[in-house]
Tab-separated table of C-alpha atoms and ligand atoms in Angstrom:
chain	number	residue	atom	x	y	z
T	4	MET	CA	0.000	0.000	0.000
T	5	ASN	CA	1.554	3.326	-0.979
T	6	THR	CA	1.205	6.456	1.105
T	7	ALA	CA	-1.745	7.818	-0.833
T	8	THR	CA	-3.553	4.468	-0.624
T	9	ARG	CA	-2.907	4.342	3.116
T	10	TRP	CA	-4.326	7.789	3.402
T	11	PHE	CA	-7.504	6.706	1.631
T	12	ALA	CA	-7.789	3.719	3.961
T	13	LEU	CA	-7.590	6.115	6.904
T	14	VAL	CA	-10.283	8.310	5.416
T	15	ILE	CA	-12.573	5.319	4.918
T	16	ALA	CA	-11.917	4.073	8.461
T	17	ALA	CA	-12.550	7.549	9.841
T	18	SER	CA	-15.823	7.974	7.981
T	19	ALA	CA	-17.010	4.627	9.352
T	20	ILE	CA	-16.617	5.820	12.924
T	21	SER	CA	-17.475	9.440	12.435
T	22	CYS	CA	-21.003	9.056	13.842
T	23	SER	CA	-19.724	8.080	17.249
T	24	ALA	CA	-16.526	10.025	17.673
T	25	PRO	CA	-14.791	12.866	15.907
T	26	ALA	CA	-11.916	11.400	13.961
T	27	ARG	CA	-8.477	12.967	14.136
T	28	LEU	CA	-6.492	12.442	10.999
T	29	GLU	CA	-3.007	13.483	10.219
T	30	ALA	CA	-2.793	15.882	7.349
T	31	PRO	CA	-2.959	13.812	4.165
T	32	PRO	CA	0.208	13.565	2.121
T	33	GLU	CA	-0.105	15.545	-1.050
T	34	ARG	CA	-1.170	13.545	-4.020
T	35	PRO	CA	1.014	14.466	-7.008
T	36	ASN	CA	-0.010	16.604	-9.915
T	37	ILE	CA	0.415	14.731	-13.173
T	38	ILE	CA	1.452	16.307	-16.464
T	39	PHE	CA	1.322	13.859	-19.350
T	40	ILE	CA	3.189	15.330	-22.317
T	41	PHE	CA	2.151	13.435	-25.415
T	42	ALA	CA	3.824	13.973	-28.763
T	43	ASP	CA	2.566	12.524	-32.008
T	44	ASP	CA	4.894	10.319	-34.052
T	45	HIS	CA	7.987	11.458	-32.176
T	46	ALA	CA	10.468	8.596	-32.504
T	47	ALA	CA	12.842	7.822	-29.647
T	48	HIS	CA	15.768	7.997	-32.072
T	49	ALA	CA	15.018	11.706	-32.500
T	50	VAL	CA	15.615	12.391	-28.783
T	51	SER	CA	19.239	12.944	-27.793
T	52	ALA	CA	18.732	11.202	-24.425
T	53	TYR	CA	17.940	8.110	-26.509
T	54	GLY	CA	21.154	8.479	-28.484
T	55	SER	CA	19.888	10.379	-31.505
T	56	LYS	CA	22.562	10.815	-34.168
T	57	ILE	CA	20.632	13.526	-35.963
T	58	ASN	CA	19.414	16.119	-33.439
T	59	THR	CA	19.687	17.416	-29.901
T	60	THR	CA	16.806	17.911	-27.477
T	61	PRO	CA	18.273	19.589	-24.378
T	62	ASN	CA	14.961	20.233	-22.659
T	63	LEU	CA	13.556	16.754	-23.159
T	64	ASP	CA	16.878	15.388	-21.968
T	65	ARG	CA	16.314	17.087	-18.611
T	66	LEU	CA	13.611	14.518	-17.929
T	67	GLU	CA	16.258	11.813	-18.211
T	68	THR	CA	18.932	13.537	-16.125
T	69	GLU	CA	16.341	14.540	-13.513
T	70	GLY	CA	14.265	11.362	-13.752
T	71	MET	CA	13.998	7.901	-15.284
T	72	LEU	CA	14.312	6.958	-18.954
T	73	PHE	CA	12.751	3.710	-20.146
T	74	GLU	CA	14.954	2.172	-22.820
T	75	ASN	CA	12.430	-0.493	-23.754
T	76	ALA	CA	9.091	1.317	-23.950
T	77	PHE	CA	6.774	-0.013	-26.659
T	78	VAL	CA	3.258	0.486	-27.951
T	79	THR	CA	0.544	-2.138	-28.406
T	80	ASN	CA	-0.390	-0.888	-31.902
T	81	SER	CA	1.704	1.693	-33.718
T	82	ILE	CA	-0.967	4.107	-34.900
T	83	CYS	CA	-2.417	7.337	-33.502
T	84	GLY	CA	-6.011	6.766	-32.345
T	85	PRO	CA	-5.520	3.224	-31.045
T	86	SER	CA	-2.448	4.253	-29.062
T	87	ARG	CA	-4.378	7.129	-27.475
T	88	ALA	CA	-7.249	4.824	-26.569
T	89	THR	CA	-4.833	2.329	-25.003
T	90	VAL	CA	-3.198	5.070	-22.919
T	91	LEU	CA	-6.590	6.197	-21.612
T	92	THR	CA	-8.132	2.763	-20.966
T	93	GLY	CA	-5.129	0.574	-20.124
T	94	GLN	CA	-6.526	-1.952	-22.590
T	95	PHE	CA	-5.568	-3.383	-25.966
T	96	GLY	CA	-7.591	-2.223	-28.960
T	97	HIS	CA	-9.464	-5.491	-29.344
T	98	LEU	CA	-11.128	-4.739	-25.966
T	99	ASN	CA	-11.418	-0.945	-25.841
T	100	GLY	CA	-13.128	-0.692	-29.222
T	101	VAL	CA	-10.365	1.252	-30.989
T	102	PRO	CA	-8.281	-1.184	-33.043
T	103	THR	CA	-7.972	1.268	-35.978
T	104	ASN	CA	-7.960	5.004	-36.648
T	105	ARG	CA	-11.483	4.684	-38.019
T	106	ASP	CA	-12.869	3.731	-34.595
T	107	THR	CA	-14.320	5.944	-31.876
T	108	LEU	CA	-13.492	5.757	-28.183
T	109	HIS	CA	-16.991	5.534	-26.771
T	110	SER	CA	-17.538	8.089	-24.018
T	111	THR	CA	-18.766	5.388	-21.628
T	112	ARG	CA	-15.387	3.606	-21.602
T	113	LEU	CA	-13.588	3.487	-18.278
T	114	THR	CA	-10.503	5.717	-18.451
T	115	PHE	CA	-7.948	6.885	-15.943
T	116	PRO	CA	-8.896	10.596	-16.273
T	117	LYS	CA	-12.451	9.721	-15.231
T	118	LEU	CA	-11.191	7.919	-12.148
T	119	LEU	CA	-8.797	10.730	-11.252
T	120	GLN	CA	-11.616	13.247	-11.695
T	121	GLN	CA	-13.917	11.197	-9.457
T	122	SER	CA	-11.236	11.062	-6.779
T	123	GLY	CA	-10.896	14.836	-6.671
T	124	TYR	CA	-8.342	15.710	-9.323
T	125	SER	CA	-8.837	18.724	-11.564
T	126	THR	CA	-8.495	17.314	-15.064
T	127	ALA	CA	-7.809	18.813	-18.479
T	128	VAL	CA	-6.722	17.786	-21.953
T	129	ILE	CA	-5.236	20.413	-24.271
T	130	GLY	CA	-4.113	19.829	-27.852
T	131	LYS	CA	-4.576	16.756	-30.011
T	132	TRP	CA	-7.346	14.332	-29.007
T	133	HIS	CA	-8.148	12.351	-32.175
T	134	LEU	CA	-10.762	9.996	-30.727
T	135	LYS	CA	-13.711	11.510	-32.586
T	136	VAL	CA	-16.140	12.091	-29.702
T	137	ALA	CA	-15.800	14.929	-27.173
T	138	PRO	CA	-13.357	14.101	-24.372
T	139	ALA	CA	-15.001	12.580	-21.266
T	140	GLY	CA	-13.557	12.718	-17.763
T	141	PHE	CA	-12.146	16.224	-18.066
T	142	ASP	CA	-13.188	19.386	-16.220
T	143	HIS	CA	-11.754	21.326	-19.117
T	144	TYR	CA	-10.683	20.574	-22.645
T	145	GLU	CA	-9.337	22.569	-25.569
T	146	VAL	CA	-8.731	20.178	-28.414
T	147	LEU	CA	-8.031	20.109	-32.101
T	148	ARG	CA	-10.521	18.446	-34.386
T	149	GLY	CA	-8.889	15.359	-35.881
T	150	GLN	CA	-5.243	15.893	-36.673
T	151	GLY	CA	-5.396	19.675	-36.677
T	152	PRO	CA	-3.126	22.079	-38.568
T	153	TYR	CA	0.316	23.300	-37.562
T	154	TYR	CA	-0.610	26.923	-38.237
T	155	ASN	CA	-3.565	28.905	-36.904
T	156	PRO	CA	-5.327	26.023	-35.139
T	157	THR	CA	-8.921	26.086	-33.984
T	158	LEU	CA	-9.410	24.692	-30.476
T	159	TYR	CA	-12.760	23.333	-29.316
T	160	SER	CA	-13.735	23.492	-25.659
T	161	GLN	CA	-16.899	22.636	-23.691
T	162	SER	CA	-18.204	26.143	-24.156
T	163	ASP	CA	-16.651	27.694	-27.233
T	164	THR	CA	-14.575	27.449	-30.371
T	165	THR	CA	-11.499	29.636	-30.686
T	166	GLU	CA	-9.468	30.322	-33.795
T	167	HIS	CA	-5.914	30.970	-32.718
T	168	VAL	CA	-3.253	32.692	-34.788
T	169	GLY	CA	0.243	31.263	-34.596
T	170	TYR	CA	2.030	27.923	-34.393
T	171	SER	CA	0.172	25.015	-32.833
T	172	THR	CA	3.015	23.727	-30.636
T	173	ASP	CA	3.392	27.205	-29.110
T	174	ILE	CA	-0.349	27.738	-28.764
T	175	ILE	CA	-1.016	24.365	-27.149
T	176	THR	CA	1.680	25.251	-24.606
T	177	ASP	CA	0.225	28.733	-24.016
T	178	ARG	CA	-3.162	27.191	-23.328
T	179	ALA	CA	-1.687	24.465	-21.107
T	180	LEU	CA	0.191	27.005	-18.977
T	181	ASN	CA	-2.930	29.145	-18.811
T	182	TRP	CA	-4.927	26.220	-17.444
T	183	ILE	CA	-2.293	25.259	-14.863
T	184	GLU	CA	-2.209	28.865	-13.746
T	185	SER	CA	-5.989	28.764	-13.243
T	186	VAL	CA	-5.887	25.707	-10.964
T	187	ARG	CA	-2.543	25.823	-9.248
T	188	SER	CA	-3.697	27.652	-6.136
T	189	SER	CA	-6.475	25.118	-5.580
T	190	PRO	CA	-5.919	22.446	-2.912
T	191	GLN	CA	-6.937	19.830	-5.461
T	192	PRO	CA	-4.159	18.065	-7.375
T	193	PHE	CA	-4.388	18.242	-11.154
T	194	LEU	CA	-4.012	16.041	-14.203
T	195	LEU	CA	-3.040	17.761	-17.447
T	196	MET	CA	-2.818	15.869	-20.707
T	197	TYR	CA	-0.709	18.238	-22.834
T	198	GLN	CA	-0.779	16.779	-26.318
T	199	PHE	CA	0.954	18.071	-29.435
T	200	ASN	CA	-0.118	17.370	-32.985
T	201	ALA	CA	3.609	17.631	-33.807
T	202	THR	CA	5.460	15.707	-35.181
T	203	HIS	CA	2.730	14.223	-37.350
T	204	ARG	CA	2.689	14.548	-41.130
T	205	TRP	CA	2.838	17.244	-42.812
T	206	TRP	CA	5.748	18.332	-40.659
T	207	ASP	CA	5.245	22.090	-41.051
T	208	PRO	CA	8.013	23.722	-39.025
T	209	GLY	CA	7.398	26.695	-36.767
T	210	PRO	CA	8.575	30.217	-37.543
T	211	ASP	CA	11.515	29.893	-35.130
T	212	HIS	CA	13.009	26.910	-36.926
T	213	LEU	CA	12.285	27.371	-40.625
T	214	ASN	CA	15.996	27.712	-41.343
T	215	LEU	CA	17.373	25.207	-38.862
T	216	PHE	CA	19.745	22.780	-40.681
T	217	ALA	CA	19.744	25.067	-43.733
T	218	ASP	CA	23.517	24.836	-44.077
T	219	SER	CA	24.112	21.177	-43.316
T	220	ASP	CA	22.837	17.749	-44.280
T	221	ILE	CA	21.411	15.277	-41.783
T	222	ALA	CA	23.100	11.865	-41.495
T	223	GLU	CA	21.327	9.112	-43.410
T	224	PRO	CA	20.180	5.943	-41.648
T	225	ALA	CA	22.127	2.787	-42.561
T	226	THR	CA	19.000	1.203	-44.051
T	227	LEU	CA	17.834	4.088	-46.270
T	228	PHE	CA	18.309	1.863	-49.324
T	229	ASP	CA	16.922	-1.354	-47.836
T	230	ASP	CA	16.051	-3.872	-50.583
T	231	TYR	CA	13.656	-5.900	-48.329
T	232	GLU	CA	15.446	-9.168	-49.111
T	233	GLY	CA	15.153	-11.807	-46.397
T	234	ARG	CA	11.735	-10.693	-45.176
T	235	THR	CA	8.094	-11.252	-46.089
T	236	THR	CA	6.249	-9.942	-49.125
T	237	ALA	CA	4.568	-7.459	-46.784
T	238	THR	CA	7.747	-5.368	-46.640
T	239	GLN	CA	7.753	-5.091	-50.422
T	240	GLU	CA	4.047	-4.269	-50.801
T	241	GLN	CA	3.853	-1.228	-48.516
T	242	GLU	CA	3.436	2.343	-49.739
T	243	MET	CA	5.533	4.371	-47.346
T	244	THR	CA	8.848	4.899	-49.056
T	245	ILE	CA	10.870	8.078	-49.090
T	246	ALA	CA	11.575	7.341	-52.761
T	247	LEU	CA	7.976	7.059	-54.022
T	248	ASP	CA	5.360	7.982	-51.442
T	249	LEU	CA	6.242	11.389	-50.061
T	250	THR	CA	4.041	13.984	-51.737
T	251	GLU	CA	4.672	17.554	-52.837
T	252	ARG	CA	2.782	18.631	-49.718
T	253	ASP	CA	5.155	16.573	-47.556
T	254	LEU	CA	8.164	18.060	-49.287
T	255	LYS	CA	6.874	21.652	-48.947
T	256	LEU	CA	6.668	22.384	-52.595
T	257	GLU	CA	3.329	23.798	-51.550
T	258	SER	CA	2.922	25.886	-48.394
T	259	PRO	CA	0.243	25.154	-45.773
T	260	ARG	CA	-3.153	26.704	-46.266
T	261	GLY	CA	-4.159	29.720	-44.216
T	262	LEU	CA	-0.832	31.404	-43.580
T	263	ASN	CA	-1.200	35.096	-42.927
T	264	ALA	CA	1.007	37.529	-44.827
T	265	LYS	CA	3.776	37.514	-42.260
T	266	GLN	CA	3.806	33.725	-41.988
T	267	GLN	CA	3.748	33.377	-45.766
T	268	ALA	CA	6.725	35.717	-46.129
T	269	ALA	CA	8.724	33.667	-43.607
T	270	TRP	CA	7.724	30.478	-45.399
T	271	ASP	CA	8.728	31.812	-48.802
T	272	ALA	CA	12.039	33.007	-47.396
T	273	ALA	CA	12.804	29.482	-46.161
T	274	TYR	CA	11.422	27.430	-49.033
T	275	GLY	CA	11.292	29.741	-52.013
T	276	PRO	CA	8.197	30.575	-54.004
T	277	ARG	CA	5.921	27.578	-53.991
T	278	ASN	CA	6.236	24.755	-56.495
T	279	ASP	CA	9.314	25.887	-58.371
T	280	ALA	CA	11.921	24.247	-56.120
T	281	TYR	CA	11.457	20.647	-57.103
T	282	GLU	CA	12.502	20.661	-60.742
T	283	LYS	CA	15.504	22.793	-59.947
T	284	ALA	CA	16.640	20.808	-56.924
T	285	ALA	CA	15.631	17.193	-57.300
T	286	PRO	CA	18.271	15.114	-59.053
T	287	GLU	CA	17.812	11.596	-60.452
T	288	GLY	CA	18.050	8.077	-59.027
T	289	ASP	CA	19.478	7.469	-55.561
T	290	ALA	CA	20.422	11.121	-55.346
T	291	ARG	CA	16.737	11.967	-55.728
T	292	THR	CA	15.852	9.747	-52.777
T	293	ARG	CA	18.630	11.364	-50.781
T	294	TRP	CA	17.302	14.813	-51.649
T	295	ARG	CA	13.785	13.798	-50.616
T	296	TYR	CA	15.120	12.318	-47.365
T	297	GLN	CA	16.831	15.608	-46.485
T	298	ARG	CA	13.714	17.566	-47.306
T	299	TYR	CA	11.623	15.258	-45.105
T	300	ILE	CA	13.923	14.748	-42.135
T	301	LYS	CA	14.843	18.405	-41.743
T	302	ASP	CA	11.202	19.413	-41.440
T	303	TYR	CA	10.484	16.545	-39.064
T	304	LEU	CA	13.379	17.595	-36.828
T	305	ARG	CA	12.380	21.251	-37.003
T	306	CYS	CA	8.999	20.234	-35.590
T	307	VAL	CA	10.763	18.267	-32.844
T	308	GLN	CA	12.763	21.369	-31.960
T	309	SER	CA	9.616	23.380	-31.262
T	310	ILE	CA	8.413	20.613	-28.958
T	311	ASP	CA	11.739	20.765	-27.149
T	312	ASP	CA	11.526	24.555	-26.797
T	313	ASN	CA	8.012	24.361	-25.410
T	314	VAL	CA	8.706	21.527	-22.974
T	315	GLY	CA	11.530	23.775	-21.746
T	316	ARG	CA	8.990	26.563	-21.184
T	317	LEU	CA	6.802	24.201	-19.194
T	318	LEU	CA	9.666	22.896	-17.042
T	319	ASP	CA	10.836	26.461	-16.333
T	320	TYR	CA	7.298	27.415	-15.371
T	321	LEU	CA	7.062	24.489	-12.954
T	322	GLU	CA	10.346	25.566	-11.358
T	323	SER	CA	9.360	29.195	-11.049
T	324	THR	CA	5.998	28.417	-9.468
T	325	GLY	CA	7.302	25.812	-7.051
T	326	LEU	CA	5.098	23.166	-8.633
T	327	ALA	CA	7.997	21.021	-9.836
T	328	SER	CA	8.601	19.097	-6.632
T	329	ASN	CA	5.172	17.516	-6.431
T	330	THR	CA	4.427	17.161	-10.114
T	331	VAL	CA	4.997	13.958	-12.044
T	332	VAL	CA	6.067	14.913	-15.563
T	333	VAL	CA	5.877	12.238	-18.239
T	334	TYR	CA	7.118	12.613	-21.810
T	335	THR	CA	6.105	10.058	-24.385
T	336	SER	CA	4.716	9.710	-27.908
T	337	ASP	CA	1.810	7.749	-29.336
T	338	GLN	CA	4.362	5.624	-31.196
T	339	GLY	CA	7.710	5.772	-32.927
T	340	PHE	CA	8.405	6.589	-36.563
T	341	PHE	CA	10.657	5.606	-39.437
T	342	LEU	CA	13.170	8.373	-40.049
T	343	GLY	CA	14.285	7.008	-43.395
T	344	ASP	CA	14.994	3.647	-41.725
T	345	HIS	CA	14.221	0.837	-44.192
T	346	GLY	CA	13.694	3.613	-46.747
T	347	TRP	CA	10.468	4.639	-45.002
T	348	PHE	CA	8.548	7.358	-43.238
T	349	ASP	CA	5.415	6.652	-41.106
T	350	LYS	CA	4.916	3.879	-38.523
T	351	ARG	CA	2.460	0.883	-38.208
T	352	TRP	CA	5.037	-1.922	-38.263
T	353	MET	CA	6.187	-4.011	-35.342
T	354	TYR	CA	9.746	-3.194	-36.394
T	355	GLU	CA	11.792	-1.425	-33.752
T	356	GLU	CA	11.668	2.160	-35.034
T	357	SER	CA	7.863	2.354	-34.892
T	358	LEU	CA	7.205	-0.138	-32.064
T	359	ARG	CA	9.460	1.754	-29.663
T	360	THR	CA	8.377	5.043	-28.120
T	361	PRO	CA	10.206	7.505	-25.873
T	362	LEU	CA	9.189	7.384	-22.200
T	363	MET	CA	10.783	9.541	-19.530
T	364	ILE	CA	9.294	10.232	-16.110
T	365	ARG	CA	10.374	12.854	-13.575
T	366	TRP	CA	9.130	13.260	-10.012
T	367	PRO	CA	11.784	15.070	-7.992
T	368	ASP	CA	12.831	13.353	-4.748
T	369	ARG	CA	10.525	10.387	-5.436
T	370	VAL	CA	11.831	8.946	-8.690
T	371	PRO	CA	15.613	8.523	-8.735
T	372	SER	CA	17.354	10.783	-11.237
T	373	ASP	CA	19.590	9.893	-14.151
T	374	VAL	CA	18.418	6.278	-14.272
T	375	ARG	CA	17.939	4.220	-17.430
T	376	ASN	CA	15.482	1.391	-16.880
T	377	THR	CA	15.608	-1.606	-19.260
T	378	ALA	CA	12.372	-3.382	-18.247
T	379	LEU	CA	9.854	-4.109	-21.026
T	380	VAL	CA	7.078	-1.539	-20.590
T	381	GLN	CA	4.163	-0.443	-22.786
T	382	ASN	CA	1.716	2.409	-23.274
T	383	LEU	CA	-0.729	-0.074	-21.732
T	384	ASP	CA	0.942	0.703	-18.383
T	385	ILE	CA	0.270	4.453	-18.319
T	386	ALA	CA	-3.277	4.284	-16.902
T	387	PRO	CA	-2.473	1.828	-14.080
T	388	THR	CA	0.626	3.854	-13.199
T	389	PHE	CA	-1.201	7.152	-12.822
T	390	LEU	CA	-3.986	5.549	-10.803
T	391	ASP	CA	-1.417	3.916	-8.533
T	392	LEU	CA	0.488	7.179	-8.014
T	393	ALA	CA	-2.808	8.844	-7.062
T	394	GLY	CA	-3.653	6.081	-4.589
T	395	ILE	CA	-6.558	4.705	-6.619
T	396	SER	CA	-7.106	0.965	-7.030
T	397	VAL	CA	-6.478	-0.191	-10.592
T	398	PRO	CA	-9.639	-1.761	-12.079
T	399	THR	CA	-9.183	-5.404	-13.012
T	400	GLU	CA	-10.302	-4.706	-16.576
T	401	MET	CA	-7.152	-2.666	-17.175
T	402	GLN	CA	-4.529	-4.913	-18.747
T	403	GLY	CA	-1.351	-2.951	-18.043
T	404	GLU	CA	0.929	-2.955	-15.020
T	405	SER	CA	1.722	-0.052	-12.731
T	406	LEU	CA	5.235	1.270	-13.234
T	407	ALA	CA	5.285	2.583	-9.651
T	408	PRO	CA	7.689	-0.100	-8.345
T	409	LEU	CA	10.047	0.536	-11.269
T	410	LEU	CA	9.888	4.253	-10.550
T	411	GLN	CA	10.956	3.478	-6.993
T	412	GLY	CA	14.021	1.725	-8.368
T	413	ARG	CA	12.999	-1.908	-8.057
T	414	THR	CA	11.755	-4.161	-10.841
T	415	PRO	CA	9.573	-7.017	-9.494
T	416	ASP	CA	10.999	-10.492	-10.135
T	417	ASP	CA	7.880	-11.464	-12.058
T	418	TRP	CA	7.863	-8.374	-14.299
T	419	ARG	CA	6.834	-9.216	-17.886
T	420	ASP	CA	9.441	-10.887	-20.092
T	421	ALA	CA	7.564	-10.323	-23.365
T	422	ILE	CA	5.160	-7.859	-24.961
T	423	TYR	CA	2.244	-8.407	-27.333
T	424	TYR	CA	1.527	-6.236	-30.395
T	425	GLN	CA	-1.191	-6.146	-33.045
T	426	TYR	CA	-1.798	-3.874	-36.046
T	427	PHE	CA	-5.199	-4.085	-37.779
T	428	GLU	CA	-5.434	-1.371	-40.404
T	429	TYR	CA	-5.276	-3.047	-43.823
T	430	PRO	CA	-6.254	-2.063	-46.389
T	431	GLY	CA	-5.479	1.494	-45.397
T	432	TRP	CA	-2.965	4.289	-45.560
T	433	HIS	CA	0.476	3.022	-46.564
T	434	MET	CA	-0.837	-0.518	-47.113
T	435	VAL	CA	0.903	-2.259	-44.243
T	436	ARG	CA	-0.430	-5.791	-43.787
T	437	ARG	CA	-2.192	-6.753	-40.559
T	438	HIS	CA	0.134	-8.477	-38.152
T	439	TYR	CA	0.591	-9.488	-34.556
T	440	GLY	CA	3.620	-10.650	-32.651
T	441	VAL	CA	5.666	-11.041	-29.521
T	442	ARG	CA	8.913	-9.354	-28.532
T	443	THR	CA	11.216	-10.410	-25.727
T	444	HIS	CA	14.470	-8.734	-24.761
T	445	ARG	CA	16.271	-10.604	-27.546
T	446	TYR	CA	13.802	-11.988	-30.082
T	447	LYS	CA	10.787	-10.894	-32.079
T	448	LEU	CA	8.244	-13.131	-33.823
T	449	ILE	CA	5.762	-11.502	-36.234
T	450	HIS	CA	2.787	-13.192	-37.917
T	451	TYR	CA	1.217	-11.539	-40.975
T	452	TYR	CA	-1.916	-13.503	-40.358
T	453	GLU	CA	-3.981	-12.606	-43.395
T	454	ILE	CA	-1.245	-13.737	-45.804
T	455	GLY	CA	0.147	-16.567	-43.674
T	456	GLU	CA	3.717	-15.265	-43.488
T	457	TRP	CA	6.052	-15.102	-40.497
T	458	GLU	CA	9.274	-13.381	-39.487
T	459	LEU	CA	11.628	-14.135	-36.609
T	460	PHE	CA	14.406	-11.729	-35.700
T	461	ASP	CA	17.379	-12.109	-33.402
T	462	LEU	CA	17.708	-8.520	-32.227
T	463	GLN	CA	21.083	-9.141	-30.659
T	464	GLU	CA	22.638	-10.372	-33.910
T	465	ASP	CA	20.502	-8.298	-36.269
T	466	PRO	CA	19.335	-5.110	-34.540
T	467	ASP	CA	18.214	-3.537	-37.831
T	468	GLU	CA	15.919	-6.513	-38.574
T	469	LEU	CA	17.285	-7.190	-42.051
T	470	ARG	CA	17.241	-11.006	-42.007
T	471	SER	CA	14.388	-13.159	-40.746
T	472	VAL	CA	15.621	-16.424	-39.226
T	473	PHE	CA	12.158	-17.967	-39.219
T	474	ASP	CA	13.331	-20.762	-41.575
T	475	ASP	CA	16.818	-21.128	-40.075
T	476	PRO	CA	17.142	-24.564	-38.373
T	477	ALA	CA	19.606	-23.081	-35.902
T	478	TYR	CA	16.687	-21.111	-34.447
T	479	ALA	CA	14.197	-23.989	-34.247
T	480	ASP	CA	14.179	-24.043	-30.444
T	481	VAL	CA	13.868	-20.261	-30.220
T	482	LEU	CA	11.000	-20.355	-32.690
T	483	ALA	CA	9.163	-23.000	-30.673
T	484	GLU	CA	9.571	-20.931	-27.506
T	485	MET	CA	8.408	-17.757	-29.203
T	486	ARG	CA	5.349	-19.471	-30.676
T	487	GLN	CA	4.508	-20.728	-27.209
T	488	ARG	CA	4.989	-17.268	-25.679
T	489	LEU	CA	2.827	-15.712	-28.390
T	490	ALA	CA	-0.002	-18.158	-27.700
T	491	GLU	CA	0.248	-17.489	-23.955
T	492	LEU	CA	0.084	-13.717	-24.410
T	493	ARG	CA	-2.895	-13.919	-26.761
T	494	LYS	CA	-4.683	-15.939	-24.100
T	495	GLN	CA	-3.588	-13.651	-21.259
T	496	TYR	CA	-4.873	-10.565	-23.067
T	497	ASP	CA	-8.127	-12.173	-24.294
T	498	VAL	CA	-7.275	-11.755	-27.964
T	499	PRO	CA	-10.000	-13.330	-30.112
T	500	ASP	CA	-9.005	-15.740	-32.886
T	501	GLU	CA	-10.627	-13.474	-35.468
T	502	ASP	CA	-9.660	-9.820	-35.228
T	503	GLY	CA	-13.171	-8.607	-35.952
T	504	VAL	CA	-12.119	-5.643	-38.088
T	505	PRO	CA	-13.964	-5.752	-41.400
T	506	TYR	CA	-11.986	-5.638	-44.601
T	507	THR	CA	-12.904	-2.577	-46.601
T	508	ASP	CA	-11.940	-1.171	-49.928
T	509	PHE	CA	-9.186	1.371	-49.756
T	510	PRO	CA	-7.529	2.846	-52.819
T	511	SER	CA	-3.811	2.617	-53.263
T	512	GLN	CA	-2.430	6.105	-52.725
T	513	ARG	CA	-0.151	5.489	-55.686
T	514	ASP	CA	-3.235	5.259	-57.933
T	515	LEU	CA	-4.763	8.558	-56.893
R	618	CA	CA1	0.800	9.212	-34.089
C-alpha cells in the first residue's frame, strides 16, 4: 500500500466511525499533480537522451537527467487513435473498441482521467485528441478536431470554439500554462494531458526553426536503401517509401493553407516561391531519394525542436511556481516513426523504429534521477501507473501494469518478459499488412496472419531486422519458444481468434 492508498484507507476508516466520535487524521500527504506530455509520431531515435545521431533535445533530456528513462518502452499498436485509446483505458484495442484510426473511443469507456476526476483531481486535456467524440472525464478541454493544422489552429472546448493565430506547438503550450495557472492555487491536485499534434505529417516547421539545418545535411540511416530481401512480401508491398510515397505537400513544394502575410513571407524566405523548387533541386536516381530524405527529415526535426523549446517553457514554469517538486512529468509519444529507416517514413510496423516510443518520467525526490530502466514496458501501463500514483485501485479490466515499483528503483521479479503487439489497419494508408507478434528482450516473432507469413528476428545479432531467421534450423528451439509465448500472451490478453475488423476497400495512394 503506498502512502496515498494508506491515506484513503484512513479516510474510509474515519468515515465509518465518524457518527460516534470525531476522527483525528493526520494531514494527508499531497497527491502528485500529473502532467502527461504526449507527442505525435515522435520517434525515440530523434531524442538525444535516446542516443539520436541527428538532433539534440536539451529540454527533453532534462527529464532523463532529472528522472527515469525507459529504454524499452513499446506500444501495443503503432498508430495514432488506437495508441491514445490504449493510454486512456489501459486496454488493448481489441477490448477498448479502438483497433484502428477509423474507430471511436466511446464516451462510456472506463478511463484513468475519469477515475482521477472522481477522486478529486482537476483534469484537463489540451491539444490533439483524435478519438472523434468529445473528451469525457475532463473538467476542461481545448482540443483540435482530428489531426489539426500546424498553423492557426482552432481549439474546441466545452463552451466555445477559438481560432488561434500562430504555431500550434506554441499555442497548445500557451493554453496548457494558462490552465495550470488557473488551478494551481487550488488544494486539489491536477491532471493535465498536454498533447501536441507535432510531429505528425505534414511536418510544417514553426517560424523559429524554418531555417534550422539550412547549411548542413542530416546523417542518413544505414538502411535508407533497404532492398527488403530476407523478409516477407509485406515489406515489399507497402506504400511508405521516401523514394515514391512522399508527396509535394510533404516536401513543402506547396505551403500550408491559411498562412497570414507575415507567416507566408517567412515560409517563402525558407522554401522559395511555392512549387518551383522541385525541378531545380531534385536530381535523379538514388540522389533523388537522398534529396527527398533531407527535405523530409529536416522538417520533421524542425517540428521536434519546437516541442523541445516548449517543454523547456513548461519545465521552467514548474520551477518558477514551485510546482515542480510535487508534479509527475511524463514525456512520451503515441508511437515511434521511421526516419528514413528501411527507406520509409510513417509507422504501423512491429519493427523497432515504430514499435518503440520515448518514455521519460520525472518526479523530484521520489523517482531517482539519471536512471535508465531496461524493463519491457508499454503504453498499456500508463493508466495503471497514474492511478497507482494517485492512490486509486487499478480496475481489473485494465490490462497494463503499474510502473510505480520501477519508478521506486525496483523491478519485481515477475515483471513481464515479453510484450504483445497487433496492427489491424489493412487495407489502409500506406498498405501495411495486418500483423501481430511477440517481442522479448532478444527476439521478435511476427505473424502476418492474413497472408500466412512469419518473421523471426534475433535482435542481438541483427538489430536492424534485415534477415528473418524464421526458416533457419539453428533457431528452431527459439522459434518453438516464441510461438509458445505468443499463444500465452494472446490468451492472457483475451485476444480473439478473429480480429473482428472488417476488410474494406481502400484505394492505393499510388493510384490517386
Ligand atoms: Ca501518431
